[in-house]
mmCIF file of C-alpha atoms in Angstrom:
data_model
loop_
_atom_site.group_PDB
_atom_site.id
_atom_site.type_symbol
_atom_site.label_atom_id
_atom_site.label_comp_id
_atom_site.label_asym_id
_atom_site.label_seq_id
_atom_site.Cartn_x
_atom_site.Cartn_y
_atom_site.Cartn_z
ATOM 1 C CA MET A 40 84.536 70.916 110.203
ATOM 2 C CA LYS A 41 85.967 73.522 107.801
ATOM 3 C CA ASN A 42 87.322 75.510 110.751
ATOM 4 C CA LEU A 43 88.840 72.336 112.245
ATOM 5 C CA LYS A 44 90.666 71.530 108.994
ATOM 6 C CA LEU A 45 91.903 75.130 108.764
ATOM 7 C CA ASN A 46 93.131 75.024 112.378
ATOM 8 C CA ILE A 47 95.004 71.735 111.871
ATOM 9 C CA THR A 48 96.611 72.979 108.635
ATOM 10 C CA LEU A 49 97.739 76.233 110.203
ATOM 11 C CA LEU A 50 99.105 74.456 113.282
ATOM 12 C CA LEU A 51 101.193 72.101 111.130
ATOM 13 C CA MET A 52 102.540 75.053 109.130
ATOM 14 C CA ILE A 53 103.401 76.923 112.329
ATOM 15 C CA PHE A 54 105.282 73.956 113.848
ATOM 16 C CA LEU A 55 107.241 73.478 110.626
ATOM 17 C CA THR A 56 108.104 77.170 110.516
ATOM 18 C CA LEU A 57 109.126 77.227 114.176
ATOM 19 C CA GLY A 58 111.348 74.226 113.581
ATOM 20 C CA SER A 59 113.120 75.906 110.688
ATOM 21 C CA ALA A 60 113.381 79.165 112.631
ATOM 22 C CA TYR A 61 115.835 77.717 115.115
ATOM 23 C CA ALA A 62 117.902 76.279 112.297
ATOM 24 C CA GLN A 63 118.603 79.753 110.857
ATOM 25 C CA ASP A 64 122.194 81.020 110.706
ATOM 26 C CA SER A 65 122.877 82.835 114.005
ATOM 27 C CA SER A 66 125.097 85.315 112.188
ATOM 28 C CA GLN A 67 122.089 86.990 110.516
ATOM 29 C CA GLU A 68 121.519 90.628 111.359
ATOM 30 C CA GLN A 69 119.231 90.995 114.381
ATOM 31 C CA LYS A 70 115.963 92.817 113.878
ATOM 32 C CA GLU A 71 114.565 95.350 116.314
ATOM 33 C CA LYS A 72 113.656 93.637 119.587
ATOM 34 C CA PHE A 73 110.317 95.338 120.293
ATOM 35 C CA VAL A 74 107.874 97.117 117.987
ATOM 36 C CA MET A 75 104.305 98.316 118.266
ATOM 37 C CA GLY A 76 101.691 98.600 115.558
ATOM 38 C CA VAL A 77 98.060 98.899 114.554
ATOM 39 C CA GLU A 78 95.747 96.788 112.412
ATOM 40 C CA GLY A 79 92.487 97.844 110.825
ATOM 41 C CA GLY A 80 89.963 95.955 108.740
ATOM 42 C CA PHE A 81 86.818 93.897 108.979
ATOM 43 C CA ALA A 82 85.537 91.425 111.579
ATOM 44 C CA MET A 83 83.360 88.722 110.021
ATOM 45 C CA ALA A 84 81.046 86.127 111.562
ATOM 46 C CA ASP A 85 78.488 83.638 110.266
ATOM 47 C CA THR A 86 75.378 85.045 111.960
ATOM 48 C CA ALA A 87 72.773 83.759 109.489
ATOM 49 C CA ASP A 88 71.689 80.643 111.397
ATOM 50 C CA ALA A 89 71.343 82.475 114.718
ATOM 51 C CA VAL A 90 69.384 85.312 113.106
ATOM 52 C CA ARG A 91 67.009 82.894 111.370
ATOM 53 C CA ALA A 92 66.481 80.901 114.568
ATOM 54 C CA LEU A 93 65.606 84.049 116.515
ATOM 55 C CA GLY A 94 63.268 85.189 113.750
ATOM 56 C CA GLN A 95 61.463 81.848 113.867
ATOM 57 C CA ALA A 96 61.199 82.089 117.654
ATOM 58 C CA PHE A 97 59.636 85.538 117.296
ATOM 59 C CA ALA A 98 57.177 84.191 114.723
ATOM 60 C CA ASP A 99 56.228 81.221 116.892
ATOM 61 C CA SER A 100 55.676 83.354 119.996
ATOM 62 C CA THR A 101 53.760 86.216 118.334
ATOM 63 C CA GLY A 102 51.894 84.363 115.581
ATOM 64 C CA ARG A 103 53.003 87.040 113.118
ATOM 65 C CA THR A 104 55.139 87.015 109.998
ATOM 66 C CA VAL A 105 58.633 88.247 110.829
ATOM 67 C CA ALA A 106 60.930 90.031 108.374
ATOM 68 C CA TYR A 107 64.565 90.673 109.189
ATOM 69 C CA THR A 108 67.839 92.079 107.924
ATOM 70 C CA TYR A 109 71.267 91.301 109.344
ATOM 71 C CA GLU A 110 74.979 91.984 109.032
ATOM 72 C CA GLU A 111 77.865 89.517 108.911
ATOM 73 C CA SER A 112 80.745 92.001 109.079
ATOM 74 C CA THR A 113 81.763 95.222 110.771
ATOM 75 C CA PHE A 114 84.860 97.360 111.188
ATOM 76 C CA ALA A 115 87.546 96.261 113.654
ATOM 77 C CA GLY A 116 90.815 97.649 114.953
ATOM 78 C CA ARG A 117 93.691 96.185 116.941
ATOM 79 C CA ILE A 118 96.780 97.600 118.618
ATOM 80 C CA PHE A 119 99.646 95.201 119.264
ATOM 81 C CA GLY A 120 103.231 94.743 120.348
ATOM 82 C CA LEU A 121 105.823 92.287 119.026
ATOM 83 C CA TYR A 122 108.852 91.152 120.993
ATOM 84 C CA SER A 123 111.521 89.231 119.072
ATOM 85 C CA ILE A 124 112.896 86.142 120.790
ATOM 86 C CA SER A 125 114.840 84.984 117.707
ATOM 87 C CA GLU A 126 115.390 86.020 114.115
ATOM 88 C CA ARG A 127 112.240 84.173 113.062
ATOM 89 C CA VAL A 128 110.019 84.030 116.168
ATOM 90 C CA ASP A 129 108.132 86.834 117.947
ATOM 91 C CA ILE A 130 105.897 86.971 120.988
ATOM 92 C CA GLU A 131 102.828 89.094 120.307
ATOM 93 C CA ALA A 132 100.111 90.662 122.445
ATOM 94 C CA GLY A 133 97.229 92.887 121.415
ATOM 95 C CA TYR A 134 93.883 94.489 122.146
ATOM 96 C CA MET A 135 91.038 94.414 119.592
ATOM 97 C CA TYR A 136 87.728 96.237 119.371
ATOM 98 C CA THR A 137 84.958 95.648 116.839
ATOM 99 C CA GLY A 138 81.935 97.605 115.761
ATOM 100 C CA SER A 139 78.452 96.150 116.120
ATOM 101 C CA MET A 140 76.940 93.470 113.878
ATOM 102 C CA ASP A 141 73.216 94.163 113.911
ATOM 103 C CA ALA A 142 70.059 92.212 113.126
ATOM 104 C CA ASN A 143 66.731 94.046 112.788
ATOM 105 C CA TYR A 144 63.259 92.478 112.951
ATOM 106 C CA SER A 145 59.816 93.760 112.000
ATOM 107 C CA PHE A 146 56.424 92.126 112.533
ATOM 108 C CA SER A 147 53.417 92.035 110.220
ATOM 109 C CA GLY A 148 50.340 93.999 111.312
ATOM 110 C CA THR A 149 52.195 96.122 113.873
ATOM 111 C CA THR A 150 54.722 98.939 114.078
ATOM 112 C CA ALA A 151 56.745 97.108 116.746
ATOM 113 C CA THR A 152 60.361 96.361 115.858
ATOM 114 C CA SER A 153 63.265 94.600 117.521
ATOM 115 C CA SER A 154 67.026 94.647 117.053
ATOM 116 C CA ILE A 155 70.056 92.722 118.297
ATOM 117 C CA GLY A 156 73.618 94.078 118.238
ATOM 118 C CA LEU A 157 76.837 92.120 118.868
ATOM 119 C CA LYS A 158 80.298 93.584 119.358
ATOM 120 C CA ALA A 159 83.537 92.280 120.863
ATOM 121 C CA ASN A 160 86.627 93.611 122.603
ATOM 122 C CA GLY A 161 89.469 92.091 124.557
ATOM 123 C CA PHE A 162 93.071 90.919 124.717
ATOM 124 C CA ASP A 163 95.107 88.244 122.971
ATOM 125 C CA ALA A 164 98.644 86.876 123.195
ATOM 126 C CA GLY A 165 100.611 84.300 121.237
ATOM 127 C CA ILE A 166 103.594 83.382 119.080
ATOM 128 C CA ARG A 167 104.273 84.607 115.552
ATOM 129 C CA ALA A 168 106.613 82.661 113.227
ATOM 130 C CA ASN A 169 108.218 84.536 110.317
ATOM 131 C CA THR A 170 109.773 83.312 107.063
ATOM 132 C CA ASP A 171 112.280 84.738 104.564
ATOM 133 C CA SER A 172 109.504 85.090 101.988
ATOM 134 C CA GLY A 173 107.531 87.498 104.211
ATOM 135 C CA ILE A 174 104.823 84.977 105.088
ATOM 136 C CA PHE A 175 104.060 84.729 108.797
ATOM 137 C CA LEU A 176 101.937 82.343 110.856
ATOM 138 C CA LYS A 177 100.668 82.796 114.398
ATOM 139 C CA VAL A 178 98.864 80.955 117.164
ATOM 140 C CA GLY A 179 97.722 82.026 120.604
ATOM 141 C CA VAL A 180 94.933 82.557 123.105
ATOM 142 C CA HIS A 181 92.397 85.336 123.523
ATOM 143 C CA LYS A 182 89.933 86.498 126.145
ATOM 144 C CA TYR A 183 87.242 88.632 124.533
ATOM 145 C CA ASP A 184 84.040 90.109 125.881
ATOM 146 C CA LEU A 185 81.005 89.666 123.627
ATOM 147 C CA ASP A 186 78.545 92.487 124.300
ATOM 148 C CA THR A 187 74.925 91.910 123.266
ATOM 149 C CA THR A 188 72.396 94.747 123.075
ATOM 150 C CA ALA A 189 68.740 93.808 122.540
ATOM 151 C CA SER A 190 66.022 96.413 122.029
ATOM 152 C CA VAL A 191 62.294 96.430 121.321
ATOM 153 C CA THR A 192 60.392 99.484 120.087
ATOM 154 C CA ILE A 193 56.634 99.593 120.748
ATOM 155 C CA SER A 194 54.516 102.672 119.973
ATOM 156 C CA GLY A 195 57.605 104.834 119.726
ATOM 157 C CA THR A 196 59.089 103.720 123.053
ATOM 158 C CA THR A 197 62.304 101.688 123.011
ATOM 159 C CA TYR A 198 63.213 99.170 125.698
ATOM 160 C CA THR A 199 66.872 98.089 125.809
ATOM 161 C CA GLU A 200 68.745 95.339 127.616
ATOM 162 C CA THR A 201 72.469 94.601 127.485
ATOM 163 C CA SER A 202 74.539 91.581 128.514
ATOM 164 C CA THR A 203 78.165 90.485 128.308
ATOM 165 C CA SER A 204 79.693 87.022 127.990
ATOM 166 C CA ASN A 205 83.400 86.199 128.063
ATOM 167 C CA ASP A 206 85.735 83.248 128.100
ATOM 168 C CA ALA A 207 89.224 82.303 126.917
ATOM 169 C CA SER A 208 89.845 80.442 123.673
ATOM 170 C CA SER A 209 92.397 80.148 120.864
ATOM 171 C CA TYR A 210 93.254 81.934 117.649
ATOM 172 C CA LEU A 211 95.176 81.049 114.484
ATOM 173 C CA GLY A 212 96.338 83.371 111.755
ATOM 174 C CA ALA A 213 98.507 83.926 108.708
ATOM 175 C CA GLY A 214 99.640 86.906 106.711
ATOM 176 C CA PHE A 215 102.281 88.566 104.586
ATOM 177 C CA ASP A 216 104.718 91.339 105.489
ATOM 178 C CA ILE A 217 104.920 94.068 102.837
ATOM 179 C CA GLY A 218 108.392 95.418 103.485
ATOM 180 C CA GLU A 219 109.427 96.116 107.078
ATOM 181 C CA LYS A 220 106.422 98.192 108.150
ATOM 182 C CA ALA A 221 103.183 97.077 106.445
ATOM 183 C CA SER A 222 101.372 93.739 106.437
ATOM 184 C CA ILE A 223 98.157 92.072 105.360
ATOM 185 C CA GLY A 224 96.645 89.117 107.171
ATOM 186 C CA TYR A 225 93.736 87.070 108.438
ATOM 187 C CA THR A 226 93.163 85.744 111.972
ATOM 188 C CA LEU A 227 90.448 83.352 113.088
ATOM 189 C CA TYR A 228 89.354 83.826 116.714
ATOM 190 C CA ASN A 229 87.562 80.721 118.011
ATOM 191 C CA LYS A 230 84.511 80.842 120.326
ATOM 192 C CA VAL A 231 84.476 84.576 120.983
ATOM 193 C CA GLY A 232 82.738 85.218 124.302
ATOM 194 C CA GLY A 233 82.804 81.477 124.985
ATOM 195 C CA ASN A 234 80.016 80.849 122.468
ATOM 196 C CA ASP A 235 80.124 77.656 120.391
ATOM 197 C CA GLY A 236 79.829 78.682 116.764
ATOM 198 C CA GLY A 237 80.877 82.222 117.691
ATOM 199 C CA ASP A 238 84.043 82.229 115.569
ATOM 200 C CA VAL A 239 85.134 85.640 114.285
ATOM 201 C CA GLY A 240 87.487 86.204 111.360
ATOM 202 C CA PHE A 241 89.603 89.369 111.177
ATOM 203 C CA LEU A 242 90.853 90.501 107.747
ATOM 204 C CA TYR A 243 93.238 93.409 108.154
ATOM 205 C CA LEU A 244 95.967 95.720 106.988
ATOM 206 C CA GLY A 245 98.675 96.352 109.558
ATOM 207 C CA TYR A 246 101.408 98.923 110.149
ATOM 208 C CA LYS A 247 104.367 98.733 112.557
ATOM 209 C CA PHE A 248 105.787 101.951 114.031
#
């Protein structure tokens, strides 16, 4: 519900900004048509419920007490291009890669352990609306792969299995340009890998070349 309210609010702000963009004075100096840049920061996801549910499943199936640790953030990087279609509106496209968010499990009365790792990568494209104040808003679609690596270690031997899920979904974001080159922002990518509840937030610093 919180994500829904955030999405609706950002959409309304974007439509209002787009509407004002076309009302700008056409005599304004034109900015550079195409630029490329990089963003780096942290990818964040609410993994707690999924980790707890898997821990309980382990406990139910083994009859042992299960202890676990987990991560809800990891590093992420994105390369992107912006193409200006007006003084206030850009088309953007990018590729993002994240590190792995890991959960580790141990079982009472045994040396066996298990771990799960999740990481994402893929492409996105959308529209970015800019304002005189430096605030920008954006909306678009993404198609990301969600790679899952599961491993179990028993008596020093590790067994590993990997899988990948992917699907297209939407993203919404907002940020602030610091001068002409640098920026800071946050983007919410919905249903990464096509998983309900698999929303990933990206908090970043950006630089345009």
